CSV table of C-alpha atoms in Angstrom, one decimal:
chain,number,residue,atom,x,y,z
Y,1,MET,CA,96.0,99.1,136.8
Y,2,THR,CA,99.9,99.1,136.8
Y,3,GLN,CA,102.2,99.4,133.7
Y,4,ALA,CA,103.9,96.0,132.9
Y,5,THR,CA,106.9,96.5,130.7
Y,6,ASP,CA,106.4,92.3,129.5
Y,7,ILE,CA,103.2,91.8,127.7
Y,8,PRO,CA,103.1,87.8,128.2
Y,9,THR,CA,103.6,87.9,131.8
Y,10,TRP,CA,100.6,90.7,131.9
Y,11,GLY,CA,98.8,88.6,130.1
Y,12,LEU,CA,99.1,85.8,132.7
Y,13,THR,CA,98.4,88.1,135.3
Y,14,PHE,CA,95.8,89.3,134.2
Y,15,GLN,CA,94.3,86.2,132.8
Y,16,LEU,CA,95.1,84.5,136.0
Y,17,LYS,CA,93.1,87.8,138.2
Y,18,LEU,CA,89.9,87.2,135.7
Y,19,MET,CA,90.0,83.6,135.7
Y,20,ALA,CA,89.8,84.8,139.5
Y,21,ALA,CA,86.5,87.1,139.2
Y,22,LEU,CA,84.6,84.3,136.9
Y,23,ASP,CA,84.9,82.1,139.3
Y,24,ALA,CA,83.7,84.3,142.2
Y,25,ALA,CA,80.5,85.1,139.8
Y,26,TRP,CA,79.7,81.0,139.6
Y,27,LYS,CA,80.2,80.3,143.4
Y,28,ALA,CA,77.9,84.0,143.6
Y,29,ILE,CA,75.7,82.3,140.8
Y,30,GLU,CA,74.9,78.4,142.3
Y,31,ALA,CA,74.5,80.0,146.0
Y,32,ALA,CA,71.5,82.5,144.4
Y,33,THR,CA,68.0,82.6,144.4
Y,34,ASP,CA,66.6,85.3,143.6
Y,35,PRO,CA,66.4,86.3,140.0
Y,36,ALA,CA,67.4,90.1,139.8
Y,37,VAL,CA,71.7,88.4,141.9
Y,38,ILE,CA,71.2,85.4,139.5
Y,39,ARG,CA,71.0,88.1,136.6
Y,40,GLN,CA,73.7,90.5,137.9
Y,41,ALA,CA,75.7,87.6,138.2
Y,42,ARG,CA,75.1,86.7,134.5
Y,43,ASP,CA,76.8,89.7,133.9
Y,44,LYS,CA,79.2,90.1,135.2
Y,45,ALA,CA,80.7,86.9,133.9
Y,46,LYS,CA,79.7,87.7,130.4
Y,47,ALA,CA,81.6,91.2,131.2
Y,48,ILE,CA,84.9,89.5,132.5
Y,49,GLY,CA,84.5,87.1,129.5
Y,50,ASP,CA,84.3,90.2,126.8
Y,51,LEU,CA,87.8,91.3,129.0
Y,52,ALA,CA,89.8,87.9,128.4
Y,53,ALA,CA,88.7,88.0,124.8
Y,54,MET,CA,90.4,91.7,124.2
Y,55,ALA,CA,93.2,90.8,126.8
Y,56,ARG,CA,94.1,88.2,124.3
Y,57,LYS,CA,94.1,90.1,121.2
Y,58,VAL,CA,96.1,93.0,122.8
Y,59,VAL,CA,98.7,90.2,123.8
Y,60,LEU,CA,98.9,88.6,120.9
Y,61,ILE,CA,99.3,92.2,119.2
Y,62,ASN,CA,103.0,92.3,121.1
Y,63,PRO,CA,105.5,91.5,117.8
Y,64,THR,CA,107.4,88.8,117.9
Y,65,PRO,CA,111.8,89.6,118.7
Y,66,ARG,CA,113.6,89.6,115.8
Y,67,GLY,CA,117.3,90.1,115.6
Y,68,LYS,CA,119.0,93.3,113.2
Y,69,PRO,CA,120.1,92.2,110.0
Y,70,LYS,CA,124.1,91.7,109.4
Y,71,LEU,CA,126.1,94.3,108.5
Y,72,ALA,CA,127.7,92.3,106.6
Y,73,GLU,CA,124.6,90.8,104.2
Y,74,THR,CA,123.0,95.4,104.3
Y,75,THR,CA,126.6,95.6,102.4
Y,76,ALA,CA,126.6,93.5,100.8
Y,77,ALA,CA,123.0,94.3,99.1
Y,78,GLY,CA,123.9,97.8,98.0
Y,79,LEU,CA,126.7,96.8,96.8
Y,80,HIS,CA,125.3,94.7,94.3
Y,81,ALA,CA,122.6,97.4,94.3
Y,82,ALA,CA,125.5,99.8,92.5
Y,83,GLN,CA,127.1,97.4,91.1
Y,84,GLY,CA,124.3,97.0,89.2
Y,85,VAL,CA,123.8,101.3,88.7
Y,86,ALA,CA,127.3,101.5,87.2
Y,87,ASP,CA,126.2,98.2,84.6
Y,88,VAL,CA,124.0,100.1,82.9
Y,89,ARG,CA,126.1,103.5,83.0
Y,90,ALA,CA,128.9,101.4,81.0
Y,91,MET,CA,126.1,99.6,78.5
Y,92,LEU,CA,124.9,104.0,77.7
Y,93,MET,CA,128.4,104.7,77.3
Y,94,ALA,CA,129.2,102.0,75.1
Y,95,SER,CA,126.3,102.1,73.0
Y,96,GLN,CA,126.8,105.8,72.8
Y,97,ALA,CA,130.5,105.6,71.3
Y,98,ALA,CA,128.9,102.5,69.0
Y,99,ALA,CA,126.9,104.7,68.0
Y,100,CYS,CA,128.6,108.0,67.5
Y,101,PRO,CA,132.8,107.2,67.0
Y,102,PRO,CA,134.6,110.2,68.1
Y,103,GLU,CA,136.5,110.7,65.4
Y,104,ALA,CA,132.8,111.6,63.7
Y,105,PRO,CA,131.2,114.8,64.6
Y,106,VAL,CA,127.8,114.5,65.8
Y,107,ALA,CA,125.7,116.9,63.2
Y,108,ALA,CA,122.3,118.7,63.8
Y,109,PRO,CA,119.0,117.0,63.1
Y,110,GLY,CA,118.2,117.0,59.9
Y,111,ALA,CA,121.3,118.1,58.7
Y,112,ALA,CA,122.4,115.1,56.6
Y,113,PRO,CA,120.2,111.9,55.1
Y,114,GLY,CA,123.1,109.9,56.1
Y,115,ASP,CA,123.5,110.3,60.1
Y,116,ALA,CA,119.6,109.0,60.5
Y,117,PRO,CA,121.0,105.1,61.5
Y,118,VAL,CA,122.9,106.9,63.9
Y,119,ALA,CA,120.4,108.3,65.4
Y,120,ALA,CA,117.8,105.6,65.4
Y,121,GLN,CA,120.3,103.5,67.0
Y,122,ALA,CA,120.0,106.7,69.7
Y,123,GLU,CA,116.9,107.2,70.2
Y,124,HIS,CA,116.3,102.9,70.4
Y,125,SER,CA,119.4,103.3,72.9
Y,126,ARG,CA,117.5,105.5,75.1
Y,127,ARG,CA,114.3,104.0,75.2
Y,128,ALA,CA,115.4,100.4,76.6
Y,129,LEU,CA,117.3,102.5,79.2
Y,130,ASP,CA,114.0,104.5,80.3
Y,131,LYS,CA,111.9,100.4,79.9
Y,132,LEU,CA,115.1,99.7,82.8
Y,133,LYS,CA,114.0,102.4,85.1
Y,134,GLY,CA,111.0,101.8,85.2
Y,135,GLY,CA,109.8,104.6,82.5
Y,136,ARG,CA,106.6,105.2,80.9
Y,137,ARG,CA,105.4,101.8,79.7
Y,138,GLY,CA,108.2,99.9,80.7
Y,139,ARG,CA,107.1,99.4,84.0
Y,140,LEU,CA,106.1,95.8,85.2
C-alpha cells in the first residue's frame, strides 16, 4: 500500500477501492449457482466490511488542526502566575514584619512568657502559607 500523508484523502481512495471490491463480490454471488462459490464470495464481502470499519476508525483518529496559542496570551498567563507568587511573598513578608517588629529581638523558643502570642501568630501564618501551597490538609 502506498504511503499517504493526507489521511482524509487516503480514506476516500481506500473506501472507493473497497466499494469496487464489494460490488465485484456481489456480482459473483449473483452469477454463481455453486454454494461453495457463494460462501467464498460472502466471506470476501464480510472481510471487505471489516476492512471498511477499520478504515473509518483510522480516519477518525486523525487529529483536527489547531492553531498555536498566541504569544501575547501565553505571556500574559505567565506574568499573572508570577505576580500571584510575588503577592504571596509580599503577604508573607508583611505578616512576618507585623509579628516581629524590627526593634524587638527574636527570642529563642521558651525564652519569655510574653513571646507566646507572637509565636502563635508566626505558626498561624506558616500554616496558612502551607495551605496556600497545597501542603498537608490544605489540598483541594
